[in-house]
CSV table of C-alpha atoms in Angstrom, one decimal:
chain,number,residue,atom,x,y,z
A,1,MET,CA,28.0,39.8,-11.7
A,2,LYS,CA,27.3,40.8,-8.1
A,3,TRP,CA,30.9,41.7,-7.4
A,4,LEU,CA,31.1,43.7,-10.7
A,5,PHE,CA,28.0,45.8,-9.7
A,6,THR,CA,29.5,46.4,-6.2
A,7,ALA,CA,32.9,47.5,-7.6
A,8,PHE,CA,31.0,49.9,-10.0
A,9,LEU,CA,29.2,51.5,-7.0
A,10,ILE,CA,32.4,51.9,-5.1
A,11,LEU,CA,34.1,53.5,-8.0
A,12,LEU,CA,31.2,55.8,-8.6
A,13,ALA,CA,31.2,56.8,-4.9
A,14,ALA,CA,35.0,57.5,-5.1
A,15,VAL,CA,34.6,59.7,-8.2
A,16,LEU,CA,31.8,61.7,-6.5
A,17,LEU,CA,33.8,62.2,-3.4
A,18,GLY,CA,36.8,63.2,-5.4
A,19,LEU,CA,34.8,65.8,-7.3
A,20,LEU,CA,33.4,67.2,-4.1
A,21,ALA,CA,36.9,67.3,-2.5
A,22,TYR,CA,38.3,69.1,-5.6
A,23,GLN,CA,35.6,71.7,-5.5
A,24,ASP,CA,35.9,72.3,-1.8
A,25,PRO,CA,38.5,70.3,0.1
A,26,GLY,CA,37.0,71.4,3.5
A,27,TYR,CA,38.9,72.1,6.7
A,28,VAL,CA,39.4,70.0,9.9
A,29,LEU,CA,40.9,71.4,13.1
A,30,ILE,CA,41.7,69.1,16.0
A,31,SER,CA,42.9,70.9,19.2
A,32,ARG,CA,43.9,69.5,22.6
A,33,GLY,CA,45.6,71.8,25.1
A,34,GLN,CA,48.4,73.6,23.4
A,35,THR,CA,48.5,71.1,20.5
A,36,THR,CA,46.5,71.6,17.3
A,37,LEU,CA,46.2,69.5,14.2
A,38,GLU,CA,45.0,70.9,10.9
A,39,MET,CA,44.1,69.0,7.7
A,40,SER,CA,41.7,69.0,4.8
A,41,LEU,CA,38.4,67.2,5.2
A,42,SER,CA,39.2,64.8,2.4
A,43,LEU,CA,42.4,63.7,4.1
A,44,PHE,CA,40.6,63.3,7.4
A,45,ALA,CA,37.9,61.2,5.7
A,46,SER,CA,40.6,59.1,4.0
A,47,ILE,CA,42.4,58.5,7.3
A,48,VAL,CA,39.1,57.5,9.1
A,49,VAL,CA,38.2,55.1,6.3
A,50,ILE,CA,41.7,53.5,6.2
A,51,GLY,CA,41.8,53.3,10.0
A,52,PHE,CA,38.4,51.6,10.1
A,53,LEU,CA,39.5,49.1,7.5
A,54,LEU,CA,42.8,48.3,9.3
A,55,LEU,CA,40.9,47.9,12.6
A,56,TYR,CA,38.3,45.6,11.0
A,57,PHE,CA,41.0,43.4,9.5
A,58,LEU,CA,42.9,43.3,12.7
A,59,ILE,CA,39.9,42.2,14.7
A,60,ARG,CA,39.0,39.7,12.1
A,61,THR,CA,42.5,38.2,12.2
A,62,LEU,CA,42.4,38.0,16.0
A,63,VAL,CA,39.0,36.3,15.9
A,64,ARG,CA,40.2,33.8,13.3
A,65,GLY,CA,43.4,33.1,15.3
A,66,TRP,CA,41.2,32.5,18.4
A,67,HIS,CA,39.2,29.8,16.6
A,68,VAL,CA,42.2,28.1,15.0
A,69,PRO,CA,42.6,25.4,17.6
A,70,GLY,CA,38.9,24.4,17.4
A,71,ARG,CA,39.0,24.4,13.6
A,72,LEU,CA,42.2,22.3,13.8
A,73,ARG,CA,40.5,19.8,16.1
A,74,ARG,CA,37.5,19.6,13.8
A,75,TRP,CA,39.7,19.1,10.8
A,76,ARG,CA,41.6,16.3,12.5
A,77,GLN,CA,38.3,14.7,13.6
A,78,LEU,CA,36.9,14.8,10.0
A,79,ARG,CA,40.2,13.3,8.8
A,80,ARG,CA,39.9,10.5,11.3
A,81,ARG,CA,36.3,9.9,10.3
A,82,ARG,CA,37.2,9.7,6.6
A,83,LYS,CA,39.9,7.2,7.5
A,84,ALA,CA,37.5,5.2,9.6
A,85,ARG,CA,34.9,5.2,6.9
A,86,HIS,CA,37.4,4.0,4.3
A,87,SER,CA,38.7,1.3,6.7
A,88,SER,CA,35.1,0.1,7.5
A,89,ASN,CA,34.2,-0.2,3.8
A,90,ARG,CA,37.4,-2.1,3.2
A,91,GLY,CA,36.7,-4.4,6.1
A,92,LEU,CA,33.2,-5.2,5.0
A,93,ILE,CA,34.5,-5.9,1.5
A,94,GLU,CA,37.2,-8.3,2.9
A,95,LEU,CA,34.5,-9.9,5.0
A,96,ALA,CA,32.3,-10.5,2.0
A,97,GLU,CA,35.2,-12.0,0.1
A,98,GLY,CA,36.1,-14.3,2.9
A,99,ASN,CA,39.4,-12.7,3.9
A,100,TRP,CA,38.8,-13.0,7.6
A,101,ARG,CA,42.1,-11.8,9.0
A,102,ARG,CA,42.3,-8.7,6.8
A,103,ALA,CA,38.6,-8.0,7.4
A,104,GLU,CA,39.1,-8.1,11.2
A,105,ARG,CA,42.1,-5.8,11.1
A,106,ALA,CA,40.4,-3.3,8.9
A,107,LEU,CA,37.2,-3.3,10.9
A,108,ILE,CA,38.8,-2.6,14.3
A,109,ASN,CA,41.6,-0.2,13.2
A,110,HIS,CA,39.5,2.9,13.3
A,111,ALA,CA,36.3,1.5,15.0
A,112,LYS,CA,36.3,4.2,17.7
A,113,ASP,CA,36.2,7.0,15.1
A,114,SER,CA,33.6,5.2,12.9
A,115,ASP,CA,30.1,6.6,12.5
A,116,THR,CA,28.8,3.0,13.2
A,117,PRO,CA,31.2,1.4,15.7
A,118,LEU,CA,28.5,-1.2,16.6
A,119,LEU,CA,28.5,-2.5,13.0
A,120,ASN,CA,32.3,-2.6,13.0
A,121,TYR,CA,32.6,-4.6,16.2
A,122,LEU,CA,29.8,-7.1,15.2
A,123,SER,CA,31.4,-7.7,11.9
A,124,ALA,CA,34.8,-8.1,13.5
A,125,ALA,CA,33.3,-10.7,15.8
A,126,ARG,CA,32.0,-12.6,12.8
A,127,ALA,CA,35.5,-12.4,11.2
A,128,ALA,CA,37.1,-13.7,14.5
A,129,GLN,CA,34.5,-16.5,14.6
A,130,LYS,CA,35.6,-17.7,11.2
A,131,GLN,CA,39.2,-17.9,12.4
A,132,HIS,CA,38.1,-19.9,15.5
A,133,ALA,CA,39.3,-17.0,17.7
A,134,HIS,CA,36.5,-17.2,20.2
A,135,GLU,CA,38.1,-15.1,22.9
A,136,ARG,CA,38.6,-12.2,20.4
A,137,ARG,CA,35.0,-12.8,19.2
A,138,ASP,CA,33.7,-12.3,22.7
A,139,HIS,CA,35.9,-9.3,23.3
A,140,TYR,CA,34.5,-7.6,20.2
A,141,LEU,CA,30.9,-8.4,21.3
A,142,SER,CA,31.7,-6.8,24.6
A,143,LEU,CA,33.0,-3.7,22.8
A,144,ALA,CA,29.9,-3.7,20.6
A,145,HIS,CA,27.7,-3.6,23.7
A,146,ASN,CA,29.7,-0.8,25.3
A,147,SER,CA,29.6,1.2,22.0
A,148,ALA,CA,25.8,1.1,21.8
A,149,PRO,CA,24.2,0.2,25.2
A,150,GLY,CA,20.7,0.4,23.7
A,151,ALA,CA,21.5,-2.3,21.1
A,152,ASP,CA,21.4,-5.3,23.5
A,153,ILE,CA,19.1,-7.4,21.2
A,154,ALA,CA,21.4,-6.9,18.1
A,155,VAL,CA,24.5,-7.8,20.1
A,156,GLU,CA,23.1,-10.8,21.8
A,157,LEU,CA,21.5,-12.1,18.6
A,158,THR,CA,24.9,-12.0,16.9
A,159,GLN,CA,26.4,-13.7,19.9
A,160,ALA,CA,23.7,-16.4,19.9
A,161,GLU,CA,24.2,-17.0,16.1
A,162,LEU,CA,28.0,-17.3,16.5
A,163,GLN,CA,27.6,-19.6,19.5
A,164,LEU,CA,25.3,-21.8,17.5
A,165,ALA,CA,27.7,-21.9,14.6
A,166,HIS,CA,30.5,-23.0,16.9
A,167,GLY,CA,28.4,-25.6,18.6
A,168,GLN,CA,28.3,-23.9,21.9
A,169,LEU,CA,24.7,-25.0,22.5
A,170,GLU,CA,24.4,-24.4,26.2
A,171,GLN,CA,25.8,-20.9,25.9
A,172,ALA,CA,23.5,-20.2,23.0
A,173,LEU,CA,20.6,-21.5,25.0
A,174,ALA,CA,21.4,-19.1,27.8
A,175,SER,CA,21.8,-16.2,25.4
A,176,LEU,CA,18.5,-17.0,23.6
A,177,MET,CA,16.5,-17.4,26.8
A,178,HIS,CA,17.7,-14.0,27.9
A,179,LEU,CA,16.8,-12.6,24.6
A,180,GLN,CA,13.3,-14.1,24.8
A,181,SER,CA,12.8,-12.4,28.1
A,182,LEU,CA,13.8,-9.1,26.5
A,183,ALA,CA,11.8,-9.6,23.2
A,184,PRO,CA,9.3,-12.5,23.5
A,185,ARG,CA,7.8,-11.8,20.1
A,186,HIS,CA,11.0,-11.3,18.1
A,187,PRO,CA,10.8,-13.6,15.1
A,188,HIS,CA,14.5,-14.2,14.7
A,189,VAL,CA,14.9,-15.0,18.4
A,190,LEU,CA,12.1,-17.6,18.1
A,191,TYR,CA,13.7,-18.9,14.9
A,192,LEU,CA,17.1,-19.4,16.5
A,193,LEU,CA,15.5,-21.0,19.6
A,194,ALA,CA,13.6,-23.5,17.4
A,195,ARG,CA,16.8,-24.5,15.6
A,196,LEU,CA,18.6,-24.8,18.9
A,197,TYR,CA,15.9,-27.1,20.4
A,198,GLU,CA,16.1,-29.1,17.2
A,199,GLN,CA,19.8,-29.6,17.6
A,200,LEU,CA,19.4,-30.5,21.2
A,201,HIS,CA,16.6,-32.9,20.4
A,202,SER,CA,14.5,-31.1,23.0
A,203,TRP,CA,11.3,-32.1,21.3
A,204,GLY,CA,9.0,-31.2,24.2
A,205,ASP,CA,10.4,-27.6,24.3
A,206,LEU,CA,10.1,-27.3,20.6
A,207,GLN,CA,6.5,-28.6,20.7
A,208,ALA,CA,5.7,-25.8,23.2
A,209,LEU,CA,7.3,-23.3,20.9
A,210,LEU,CA,5.3,-24.3,17.8
A,211,PRO,CA,2.3,-22.1,18.5
A,212,LYS,CA,4.5,-19.0,18.8
A,213,LEU,CA,6.3,-19.8,15.6
A,214,ASP,CA,2.9,-20.0,13.9
A,215,LYS,CA,1.4,-16.9,15.6
A,216,TYR,CA,4.3,-14.6,14.7
A,217,HIS,CA,4.8,-16.1,11.2
A,218,VAL,CA,8.4,-17.1,11.9
A,219,LEU,CA,8.3,-19.8,9.2
A,220,ASP,CA,6.2,-20.1,6.1
A,221,GLU,CA,3.4,-22.6,6.0
A,222,LYS,CA,5.4,-25.4,4.4
A,223,GLU,CA,8.4,-25.0,6.7
A,224,HIS,CA,6.1,-24.9,9.8
A,225,GLU,CA,4.3,-28.0,8.7
A,226,GLN,CA,7.6,-29.9,8.1
A,227,LEU,CA,9.0,-28.8,11.5
A,228,SER,CA,5.7,-29.9,13.2
A,229,LYS,CA,5.9,-33.3,11.5
A,230,THR,CA,9.6,-33.7,12.7
A,231,VAL,CA,8.6,-32.8,16.2
A,232,TYR,CA,5.7,-35.1,16.6
A,233,ARG,CA,7.5,-38.0,14.8
A,234,ASN,CA,10.3,-37.8,17.3
A,235,LEU,CA,7.9,-37.4,20.2
A,236,LEU,CA,6.2,-40.6,19.1
A,237,GLN,CA,9.5,-42.4,19.0
A,238,VAL,CA,10.6,-41.0,22.5
A,239,ASN,CA,7.3,-42.0,24.1
A,240,SER,CA,7.0,-45.4,22.4
A,241,HIS,CA,7.7,-47.5,25.5
A,242,LYS,CA,4.2,-47.2,27.0
A,243,ALA,CA,0.9,-47.3,25.1
A,244,GLU,CA,-0.6,-44.6,27.3
A,245,ASN,CA,2.2,-42.2,26.6
A,246,LEU,CA,2.1,-43.0,22.9
A,247,ASN,CA,-1.6,-42.3,22.7
A,248,ASN,CA,-1.3,-39.1,24.7
A,249,ILE,CA,1.2,-37.8,22.1
A,250,TRP,CA,-1.1,-38.8,19.3
A,251,GLN,CA,-4.0,-36.8,20.8
A,252,GLN,CA,-1.7,-33.7,21.1
A,253,ILE,CA,-1.0,-33.8,17.3
A,254,PRO,CA,-3.1,-31.2,15.5
A,255,ARG,CA,-6.0,-32.8,13.6
A,256,ASN,CA,-4.7,-31.9,10.2
A,257,LEU,CA,-1.4,-33.6,10.9
A,258,ARG,CA,-3.1,-36.8,12.1
A,259,HIS,CA,-3.9,-37.4,8.4
A,260,ASP,CA,-0.2,-37.2,7.5
A,261,GLN,CA,0.8,-40.6,6.2
A,262,ASP,CA,4.4,-40.5,7.6
A,263,LEU,CA,3.0,-39.8,11.1
A,264,VAL,CA,0.3,-42.4,10.7
A,265,GLU,CA,3.0,-44.9,9.7
A,266,GLU,CA,5.2,-44.0,12.7
A,267,TYR,CA,2.3,-44.2,15.2
A,268,ALA,CA,1.0,-47.5,13.8
A,269,SER,CA,4.4,-49.2,13.7
A,270,ARG,CA,4.9,-48.2,17.4
A,271,LEU,CA,1.5,-49.6,18.3
A,272,ILE,CA,2.3,-52.9,16.6
A,273,ILE,CA,5.6,-53.1,18.6
A,274,LEU,CA,3.5,-52.6,21.8
A,275,GLU,CA,1.0,-55.2,20.5
A,276,GLN,CA,-1.8,-52.7,20.3
A,277,HIS,CA,-3.0,-54.4,17.1
A,278,ASP,CA,-6.6,-53.4,17.1
A,279,ARG,CA,-5.8,-49.7,17.6
A,280,ALA,CA,-3.2,-50.0,14.8
A,281,GLU,CA,-5.7,-51.7,12.5
A,282,THR,CA,-8.2,-48.9,13.0
A,283,ILE,CA,-5.6,-46.1,12.4
A,284,LEU,CA,-4.2,-47.7,9.3
A,285,ARG,CA,-7.6,-48.7,7.8
A,286,GLU,CA,-8.9,-45.1,8.1
A,287,ALA,CA,-5.7,-43.6,6.7
A,288,ILE,CA,-5.7,-46.0,3.7
A,289,LYS,CA,-9.4,-45.2,3.0
A,290,ARG,CA,-8.6,-41.5,2.9
A,291,GLU,CA,-5.6,-42.0,0.5
A,292,TYR,CA,-4.1,-45.3,-0.7
A,293,ASN,CA,-0.4,-45.6,0.3
A,294,GLY,CA,1.8,-48.6,-0.4
A,295,GLU,CA,3.8,-48.3,2.8
A,296,LEU,CA,0.7,-48.2,5.0
A,297,VAL,CA,-0.7,-51.2,3.1
A,298,ARG,CA,2.5,-53.1,3.7
A,299,LEU,CA,2.3,-52.2,7.4
A,300,TYR,CA,-1.3,-53.2,7.5
A,301,GLY,CA,-0.2,-56.8,6.7
A,302,ARG,CA,1.8,-56.9,9.9
A,303,VAL,CA,-1.2,-56.1,12.1
A,304,GLN,CA,-2.6,-59.1,13.9
A,305,SER,CA,-6.0,-57.8,15.0
A,306,SER,CA,-8.6,-59.7,17.0
A,307,THR,CA,-10.8,-59.8,13.8
A,308,PRO,CA,-8.4,-61.2,11.1
A,309,ASP,CA,-11.3,-62.3,8.8
A,310,ARG,CA,-12.7,-58.7,8.6
A,311,GLN,CA,-9.1,-57.4,8.1
A,312,LEU,CA,-8.6,-59.7,5.2
A,313,GLN,CA,-11.9,-58.7,3.6
A,314,GLN,CA,-11.0,-55.1,3.9
A,315,ALA,CA,-7.6,-55.6,2.2
A,316,GLU,CA,-9.3,-57.7,-0.6
A,317,HIS,CA,-11.6,-54.7,-1.2
A,318,TRP,CA,-8.5,-52.6,-2.0
A,319,LEU,CA,-7.4,-55.2,-4.5
A,320,LYS,CA,-9.9,-54.0,-7.1
A,321,GLY,CA,-7.9,-52.2,-9.8
A,322,ARG,CA,-4.6,-53.1,-8.1
A,323,GLU,CA,-4.4,-56.8,-9.0
A,324,ASN,CA,-0.7,-56.6,-9.8
A,325,ASN,CA,0.3,-54.5,-6.8
A,326,ALA,CA,3.2,-56.5,-5.2
A,327,ASN,CA,2.9,-54.8,-1.8
A,328,LEU,CA,-0.8,-55.3,-1.6
A,329,LEU,CA,-0.5,-59.0,-2.6
A,330,LEU,CA,2.2,-59.4,0.1
A,331,THR,CA,-0.2,-57.9,2.7
A,332,LEU,CA,-3.0,-60.2,1.6
A,333,GLY,CA,-0.7,-63.2,1.8
A,334,ARG,CA,0.2,-62.3,5.4
A,335,LEU,CA,-3.4,-61.7,6.4
A,336,ALA,CA,-4.5,-65.0,4.8
A,337,MET,CA,-1.7,-66.8,6.8
A,338,HIS,CA,-3.0,-65.1,10.0
A,339,CYS,CA,-6.5,-66.5,9.1
A,340,GLU,CA,-4.8,-69.9,8.5
A,341,LEU,CA,-6.0,-69.9,4.9
A,342,TRP,CA,-2.9,-71.5,3.6
A,343,GLY,CA,-3.9,-72.0,0.0
A,344,LYS,CA,-5.1,-68.5,-0.4
A,345,ALA,CA,-2.0,-67.2,1.3
A,346,ARG,CA,0.3,-69.2,-1.0
A,347,ASN,CA,-1.6,-67.9,-4.1
A,348,TYR,CA,-1.3,-64.2,-2.9
A,349,LEU,CA,2.5,-64.6,-2.1
A,350,GLU,CA,3.3,-66.3,-5.3
A,351,ALA,CA,1.4,-63.6,-7.2
A,352,SER,CA,3.3,-60.9,-5.3
A,353,LEU,CA,6.6,-62.6,-6.1
A,354,GLY,CA,5.6,-62.9,-9.8
A,355,ASN,CA,5.0,-59.1,-10.0
A,356,HIS,CA,8.0,-58.0,-8.0
A,357,GLU,CA,10.7,-60.1,-6.3
A,358,GLN,CA,11.3,-58.9,-2.7
A,359,PRO,CA,13.3,-60.6,0.1
A,360,GLU,CA,10.5,-60.4,2.6
A,361,THR,CA,8.1,-62.0,0.2
A,362,CYS,CA,10.5,-64.9,-0.3
A,363,ARG,CA,10.8,-65.2,3.5
A,364,GLU,CA,7.1,-65.3,4.0
A,365,LEU,CA,6.6,-67.9,1.3
A,366,GLY,CA,9.4,-70.0,2.8
A,367,GLN,CA,7.8,-69.9,6.2
A,368,LEU,CA,4.5,-70.9,4.7
A,369,LEU,CA,6.0,-73.8,2.8
A,370,ASP,CA,7.8,-74.9,6.0
A,371,ARG,CA,4.4,-75.0,7.7
A,372,LEU,CA,3.1,-77.1,4.9
A,373,ASN,CA,6.1,-79.4,5.2
A,374,GLU,CA,7.5,-78.5,1.8
A,375,THR,CA,10.9,-78.0,3.1
A,376,GLU,CA,12.9,-78.2,-0.1
A,377,GLN,CA,10.8,-75.5,-1.8
A,378,ALA,CA,11.0,-73.5,1.4
A,379,ALA,CA,14.8,-73.7,1.4
A,380,ASP,CA,14.8,-72.6,-2.3
A,381,TYR,CA,12.8,-69.4,-1.4
A,382,TYR,CA,15.0,-68.7,1.6
A,383,ARG,CA,18.1,-68.8,-0.7
A,384,ARG,CA,16.3,-66.7,-3.3
A,385,GLY,CA,15.5,-64.1,-0.6
A,386,LEU,CA,19.2,-64.0,0.6
A,387,LEU,CA,20.4,-63.5,-3.0
A,388,LEU,CA,18.0,-60.5,-3.4
A,389,THR,CA,19.6,-58.9,-0.3
A,390,ILE,CA,23.1,-59.1,-1.8
């Protein structure tokens, strides 16, 4: 519509000029020295207009010709970028589909022309890792660092993840320690460091890391609790050679975790091995009072405290409502034997065996009958216990 209106105005102007020229063509005289040039005004005006248009188009052509190399360079650059974008997309698709070799090739073919060379090189490093090409992996990581010098954390995080996946634990530790110096609060750095310490069985370092994992919400509540239990259970095992060290670790355990029955069982069993029976009795008794647990009750029967009578009375108190509990009856039988109440011990052990046959119950009953000089019956129970283990 705009061009139609413009053409109409030009046509109208031409008609008006034609009418004026027809009525009075005018006269133009150009003189220089002995030379003169005469023509009508309308012809002169036409020559001026045509000359102006020719000059305009000539200048425009020259200007466009001057910019051709630059435009050609931009066209080539855009073409390379389109190729790079297509190649990157293809590489990421191949990577997601598990075609590692094709993914690597597509990702690095036009990485220099890519809008995101860092992503290309990091993804190529992952593809190389899947092919166990660790030298190429490290080369791509170096290229990634050079392509984006400000992305140290992203590059080194990828490096640490790949080193962990390959089992290069010492190299991963060095990478993660450097990352922690750069970003001490970075959640993923702390997460990887925790997993690395776990693989290295470096329980002391992992214990020191637990407060940061909690403070920066690296793990959810359930995961953090489970990891804490794993750490302290292993610390109890590692420090189980001396009672002093064992008790120091127990005191370092957060108060809420000291009520965890698995940790109580680990701690008490280590105390029994170290013959710290009174301490083990106290820990187990308090834990069972808080919440009855069959494994803790079974362990309680192995404790030989300095007050066996009181220990037996306590266990008999738990019997109320659990008269047919085989584990509790086994514990009562053991405690009665410790108190040298042979008849009561025999009754408890036979009752336990009547509710549920277990090899250790047969063994305890066999030992008791040996003590009572009932060797034939004792042998029968020993054979019975062996058959239960087969």
